């Protein structure tokens, strides 16, 4: 049974940084893509960033581009999201996801970690 567990969320002041981590367990394969999504209060879930199997390519939503770096370590089955210069509009629950075949279908999801950015 594949499980994704996120960590690293919390409360931070605007302009600060956070590093989110996601550990995958129960994998018998290396997902073609790993990614992060978020859901802000009252809004739909949106894409944040994704990374390919070997660490490339990386793709970012325009809203976080230039402030965020996604990386993965296949030896540890982890994917990280370094977020800098955080803004109040980054407040959301952040979810880790895995796309097994790279076909755009995110097959596996974590439970989420809360990120709150205060003014």
JSON list of C-alpha atoms in Angstrom, two decimals:
[
{"chain": "A", "resi": 1, "resn": "UNK", "atom": "CA", "xyz": [0.00, 0.00, 0.00]},
{"chain": "A", "resi": 2, "resn": "UNK", "atom": "CA", "xyz": [1.51, 3.29, -1.12]},
{"chain": "A", "resi": 3, "resn": "UNK", "atom": "CA", "xyz": [1.53, 6.05, 1.45]},
{"chain": "A", "resi": 4, "resn": "UNK", "atom": "CA", "xyz": [2.69, 9.63, 1.11]},
{"chain": "A", "resi": 5, "resn": "UNK", "atom": "CA", "xyz": [3.35, 11.56, 4.30]},
{"chain": "A", "resi": 6, "resn": "UNK", "atom": "CA", "xyz": [4.05, 15.27, 4.28]},
{"chain": "A", "resi": 7, "resn": "UNK", "atom": "CA", "xyz": [5.85, 17.30, 6.92]},
{"chain": "A", "resi": 8, "resn": "UNK", "atom": "CA", "xyz": [7.37, 20.71, 7.40]},
{"chain": "A", "resi": 9, "resn": "UNK", "atom": "CA", "xyz": [4.31, 22.89, 7.40]},
{"chain": "A", "resi": 10, "resn": "UNK", "atom": "CA", "xyz": [3.69, 25.55, 10.00]},
{"chain": "A", "resi": 11, "resn": "UNK", "atom": "CA", "xyz": [3.21, 29.21, 10.74]},
{"chain": "A", "resi": 12, "resn": "UNK", "atom": "CA", "xyz": [5.65, 31.68, 9.22]},
{"chain": "A", "resi": 13, "resn": "UNK", "atom": "CA", "xyz": [5.75, 35.42, 8.71]},
{"chain": "A", "resi": 14, "resn": "UNK", "atom": "CA", "xyz": [5.49, 36.90, 5.27]},
{"chain": "A", "resi": 15, "resn": "UNK", "atom": "CA", "xyz": [8.90, 36.93, 3.63]},
{"chain": "A", "resi": 16, "resn": "UNK", "atom": "CA", "xyz": [9.98, 33.81, 5.46]},
{"chain": "A", "resi": 17, "resn": "UNK", "atom": "CA", "xyz": [10.79, 30.34, 4.20]},
{"chain": "A", "resi": 18, "resn": "UNK", "atom": "CA", "xyz": [9.59, 26.80, 4.71]},
{"chain": "A", "resi": 19, "resn": "UNK", "atom": "CA", "xyz": [10.77, 23.45, 3.44]},
{"chain": "A", "resi": 20, "resn": "UNK", "atom": "CA", "xyz": [8.11, 20.82, 2.95]},
{"chain": "A", "resi": 21, "resn": "UNK", "atom": "CA", "xyz": [9.04, 17.17, 2.71]},
{"chain": "A", "resi": 22, "resn": "UNK", "atom": "CA", "xyz": [7.13, 14.14, 1.54]},
{"chain": "A", "resi": 23, "resn": "UNK", "atom": "CA", "xyz": [8.18, 10.58, 2.21]},
{"chain": "A", "resi": 24, "resn": "UNK", "atom": "CA", "xyz": [6.69, 7.79, 0.14]},
{"chain": "A", "resi": 25, "resn": "UNK", "atom": "CA", "xyz": [6.43, 4.27, 1.47]},
{"chain": "A", "resi": 26, "resn": "UNK", "atom": "CA", "xyz": [5.13, 1.03, 0.06]},
{"chain": "A", "resi": 27, "resn": "UNK", "atom": "CA", "xyz": [6.48, 1.82, -3.39]},
{"chain": "A", "resi": 28, "resn": "UNK", "atom": "CA", "xyz": [7.42, -1.01, -5.71]},
{"chain": "A", "resi": 29, "resn": "UNK", "atom": "CA", "xyz": [8.09, 1.43, -8.53]},
{"chain": "A", "resi": 30, "resn": "UNK", "atom": "CA", "xyz": [9.57, 4.88, -9.03]},
{"chain": "A", "resi": 31, "resn": "UNK", "atom": "CA", "xyz": [6.81, 7.33, -9.93]},
{"chain": "A", "resi": 32, "resn": "UNK", "atom": "CA", "xyz": [7.37, 9.08, -13.22]},
{"chain": "A", "resi": 33, "resn": "UNK", "atom": "CA", "xyz": [6.51, 12.38, -11.58]},
{"chain": "A", "resi": 34, "resn": "UNK", "atom": "CA", "xyz": [6.14, 13.69, -8.05]},
{"chain": "A", "resi": 35, "resn": "UNK", "atom": "CA", "xyz": [4.39, 16.91, -7.28]},
{"chain": "A", "resi": 36, "resn": "UNK", "atom": "CA", "xyz": [2.89, 19.34, -4.84]},
{"chain": "A", "resi": 37, "resn": "UNK", "atom": "CA", "xyz": [-0.55, 20.82, -4.85]},
{"chain": "A", "resi": 38, "resn": "UNK", "atom": "CA", "xyz": [-2.32, 23.15, -2.46]},
{"chain": "A", "resi": 39, "resn": "UNK", "atom": "CA", "xyz": [-5.82, 24.09, -1.40]},
{"chain": "A", "resi": 40, "resn": "UNK", "atom": "CA", "xyz": [-6.43, 27.49, 0.10]},
{"chain": "A", "resi": 41, "resn": "UNK", "atom": "CA", "xyz": [-9.50, 28.18, 2.24]},
{"chain": "A", "resi": 42, "resn": "UNK", "atom": "CA", "xyz": [-12.57, 28.48, 0.05]},
{"chain": "A", "resi": 43, "resn": "UNK", "atom": "CA", "xyz": [-10.67, 27.63, -3.11]},
{"chain": "A", "resi": 44, "resn": "UNK", "atom": "CA", "xyz": [-10.13, 24.60, -5.27]},
{"chain": "A", "resi": 45, "resn": "UNK", "atom": "CA", "xyz": [-6.96, 22.56, -5.16]},
{"chain": "A", "resi": 46, "resn": "UNK", "atom": "CA", "xyz": [-4.29, 23.92, -7.46]},
{"chain": "A", "resi": 47, "resn": "UNK", "atom": "CA", "xyz": [-1.01, 22.71, -8.88]},
{"chain": "A", "resi": 48, "resn": "UNK", "atom": "CA", "xyz": [2.18, 24.08, -7.31]},
{"chain": "A", "resi": 49, "resn": "UNK", "atom": "CA", "xyz": [5.14, 22.18, -8.73]},
{"chain": "A", "resi": 50, "resn": "UNK", "atom": "CA", "xyz": [6.23, 18.85, -10.18]},
{"chain": "A", "resi": 51, "resn": "UNK", "atom": "CA", "xyz": [9.47, 17.04, -10.85]},
{"chain": "A", "resi": 52, "resn": "UNK", "atom": "CA", "xyz": [10.35, 14.19, -13.19]},
{"chain": "A", "resi": 53, "resn": "UNK", "atom": "CA", "xyz": [11.77, 10.83, -12.21]},
{"chain": "A", "resi": 54, "resn": "UNK", "atom": "CA", "xyz": [15.42, 11.81, -12.47]},
{"chain": "A", "resi": 55, "resn": "UNK", "atom": "CA", "xyz": [14.95, 15.24, -11.00]},
{"chain": "A", "resi": 56, "resn": "UNK", "atom": "CA", "xyz": [14.13, 16.87, -14.30]},
{"chain": "A", "resi": 57, "resn": "UNK", "atom": "CA", "xyz": [12.14, 18.43, -15.67]},
{"chain": "A", "resi": 58, "resn": "UNK", "atom": "CA", "xyz": [10.73, 20.71, -13.01]},
{"chain": "A", "resi": 59, "resn": "UNK", "atom": "CA", "xyz": [7.52, 22.62, -13.56]},
{"chain": "A", "resi": 60, "resn": "UNK", "atom": "CA", "xyz": [6.12, 25.43, -11.44]},
{"chain": "A", "resi": 61, "resn": "UNK", "atom": "CA", "xyz": [2.90, 27.34, -11.21]},
{"chain": "A", "resi": 62, "resn": "UNK", "atom": "CA", "xyz": [3.35, 30.96, -12.16]},
{"chain": "A", "resi": 63, "resn": "UNK", "atom": "CA", "xyz": [2.27, 31.99, -8.68]},
{"chain": "A", "resi": 64, "resn": "UNK", "atom": "CA", "xyz": [5.33, 30.35, -7.08]},
{"chain": "A", "resi": 65, "resn": "UNK", "atom": "CA", "xyz": [7.89, 30.46, -9.88]},
{"chain": "A", "resi": 66, "resn": "UNK", "atom": "CA", "xyz": [11.13, 32.07, -8.79]},
{"chain": "A", "resi": 67, "resn": "UNK", "atom": "CA", "xyz": [10.35, 31.56, -5.11]},
{"chain": "A", "resi": 68, "resn": "UNK", "atom": "CA", "xyz": [10.06, 27.80, -4.98]},
{"chain": "A", "resi": 69, "resn": "UNK", "atom": "CA", "xyz": [12.27, 24.81, -5.71]},
{"chain": "A", "resi": 70, "resn": "UNK", "atom": "CA", "xyz": [11.12, 21.23, -5.98]},
{"chain": "A", "resi": 71, "resn": "UNK", "atom": "CA", "xyz": [13.54, 18.33, -5.68]},
{"chain": "A", "resi": 72, "resn": "UNK", "atom": "CA", "xyz": [13.40, 14.59, -5.18]},
{"chain": "A", "resi": 73, "resn": "UNK", "atom": "CA", "xyz": [15.69, 11.92, -3.80]},
{"chain": "A", "resi": 74, "resn": "UNK", "atom": "CA", "xyz": [14.79, 8.52, -5.20]},
{"chain": "A", "resi": 75, "resn": "UNK", "atom": "CA", "xyz": [17.15, 6.74, -2.83]},
{"chain": "A", "resi": 76, "resn": "UNK", "atom": "CA", "xyz": [15.04, 8.00, 0.06]},
{"chain": "A", "resi": 77, "resn": "UNK", "atom": "CA", "xyz": [11.70, 8.15, -1.77]},
{"chain": "A", "resi": 78, "resn": "UNK", "atom": "CA", "xyz": [11.33, 11.78, -0.84]},
{"chain": "A", "resi": 79, "resn": "UNK", "atom": "CA", "xyz": [10.25, 14.92, -2.61]},
{"chain": "A", "resi": 80, "resn": "UNK", "atom": "CA", "xyz": [10.87, 18.34, -1.14]},
{"chain": "A", "resi": 81, "resn": "UNK", "atom": "CA", "xyz": [9.46, 21.78, -1.72]},
{"chain": "A", "resi": 82, "resn": "UNK", "atom": "CA", "xyz": [11.59, 24.74, -0.67]},
{"chain": "A", "resi": 83, "resn": "UNK", "atom": "CA", "xyz": [9.46, 27.86, -0.50]},
{"chain": "A", "resi": 84, "resn": "UNK", "atom": "CA", "xyz": [11.01, 31.28, -0.04]},
{"chain": "A", "resi": 85, "resn": "UNK", "atom": "CA", "xyz": [9.66, 34.81, 0.21]},
{"chain": "A", "resi": 86, "resn": "UNK", "atom": "CA", "xyz": [6.35, 33.44, 1.37]},
{"chain": "A", "resi": 87, "resn": "UNK", "atom": "CA", "xyz": [3.24, 35.54, 0.97]},
{"chain": "A", "resi": 88, "resn": "UNK", "atom": "CA", "xyz": [-0.07, 35.43, 2.84]},
{"chain": "A", "resi": 89, "resn": "UNK", "atom": "CA", "xyz": [-1.68, 34.11, -0.34]},
{"chain": "A", "resi": 90, "resn": "UNK", "atom": "CA", "xyz": [0.52, 31.02, -0.02]},
{"chain": "A", "resi": 91, "resn": "UNK", "atom": "CA", "xyz": [-1.53, 30.00, 2.99]},
{"chain": "A", "resi": 92, "resn": "UNK", "atom": "CA", "xyz": [-3.03, 26.61, 2.21]},
{"chain": "A", "resi": 93, "resn": "UNK", "atom": "CA", "xyz": [-2.92, 22.91, 2.89]},
{"chain": "A", "resi": 94, "resn": "UNK", "atom": "CA", "xyz": [-0.12, 21.48, 0.79]},
{"chain": "A", "resi": 95, "resn": "UNK", "atom": "CA", "xyz": [-0.44, 17.99, -0.63]},
{"chain": "A", "resi": 96, "resn": "UNK", "atom": "CA", "xyz": [2.20, 15.69, -2.03]},
{"chain": "A", "resi": 97, "resn": "UNK", "atom": "CA", "xyz": [1.21, 13.52, -4.98]},
{"chain": "A", "resi": 98, "resn": "UNK", "atom": "CA", "xyz": [2.68, 10.85, -7.24]},
{"chain": "A", "resi": 99, "resn": "UNK", "atom": "CA", "xyz": [2.00, 10.24, -10.92]},
{"chain": "A", "resi": 100, "resn": "UNK", "atom": "CA", "xyz": [3.08, 6.70, -11.59]},
{"chain": "A", "resi": 101, "resn": "UNK", "atom": "CA", "xyz": [3.15, 6.76, -15.38]},
{"chain": "A", "resi": 102, "resn": "UNK", "atom": "CA", "xyz": [3.67, 10.42, -16.12]},
{"chain": "A", "resi": 103, "resn": "UNK", "atom": "CA", "xyz": [0.31, 10.66, -17.84]},
{"chain": "A", "resi": 104, "resn": "UNK", "atom": "CA", "xyz": [-1.07, 13.46, -15.75]},
{"chain": "A", "resi": 105, "resn": "UNK", "atom": "CA", "xyz": [-3.04, 11.20, -13.49]},
{"chain": "A", "resi": 106, "resn": "UNK", "atom": "CA", "xyz": [-1.97, 11.75, -9.92]},
{"chain": "A", "resi": 107, "resn": "UNK", "atom": "CA", "xyz": [-2.58, 8.31, -8.54]},
{"chain": "A", "resi": 108, "resn": "UNK", "atom": "CA", "xyz": [-1.45, 8.76, -4.96]},
{"chain": "A", "resi": 109, "resn": "UNK", "atom": "CA", "xyz": [-1.95, 11.57, -2.46]},
{"chain": "A", "resi": 110, "resn": "UNK", "atom": "CA", "xyz": [-0.80, 12.48, 0.98]},
{"chain": "A", "resi": 111, "resn": "UNK", "atom": "CA", "xyz": [-2.99, 13.84, 3.75]},
{"chain": "A", "resi": 112, "resn": "UNK", "atom": "CA", "xyz": [-1.57, 17.33, 3.54]},
{"chain": "A", "resi": 113, "resn": "UNK", "atom": "CA", "xyz": [0.35, 19.73, 5.73]},
{"chain": "A", "resi": 114, "resn": "UNK", "atom": "CA", "xyz": [-0.87, 23.19, 6.72]},
{"chain": "A", "resi": 115, "resn": "UNK", "atom": "CA", "xyz": [1.14, 26.25, 5.76]},
{"chain": "A", "resi": 116, "resn": "UNK", "atom": "CA", "xyz": [0.04, 29.56, 7.23]},
{"chain": "A", "resi": 117, "resn": "UNK", "atom": "CA", "xyz": [1.75, 32.81, 6.28]},
{"chain": "A", "resi": 118, "resn": "UNK", "atom": "CA", "xyz": [1.00, 35.77, 8.53]},
{"chain": "A", "resi": 119, "resn": "UNK", "atom": "CA", "xyz": [1.31, 39.42, 7.63]}
]
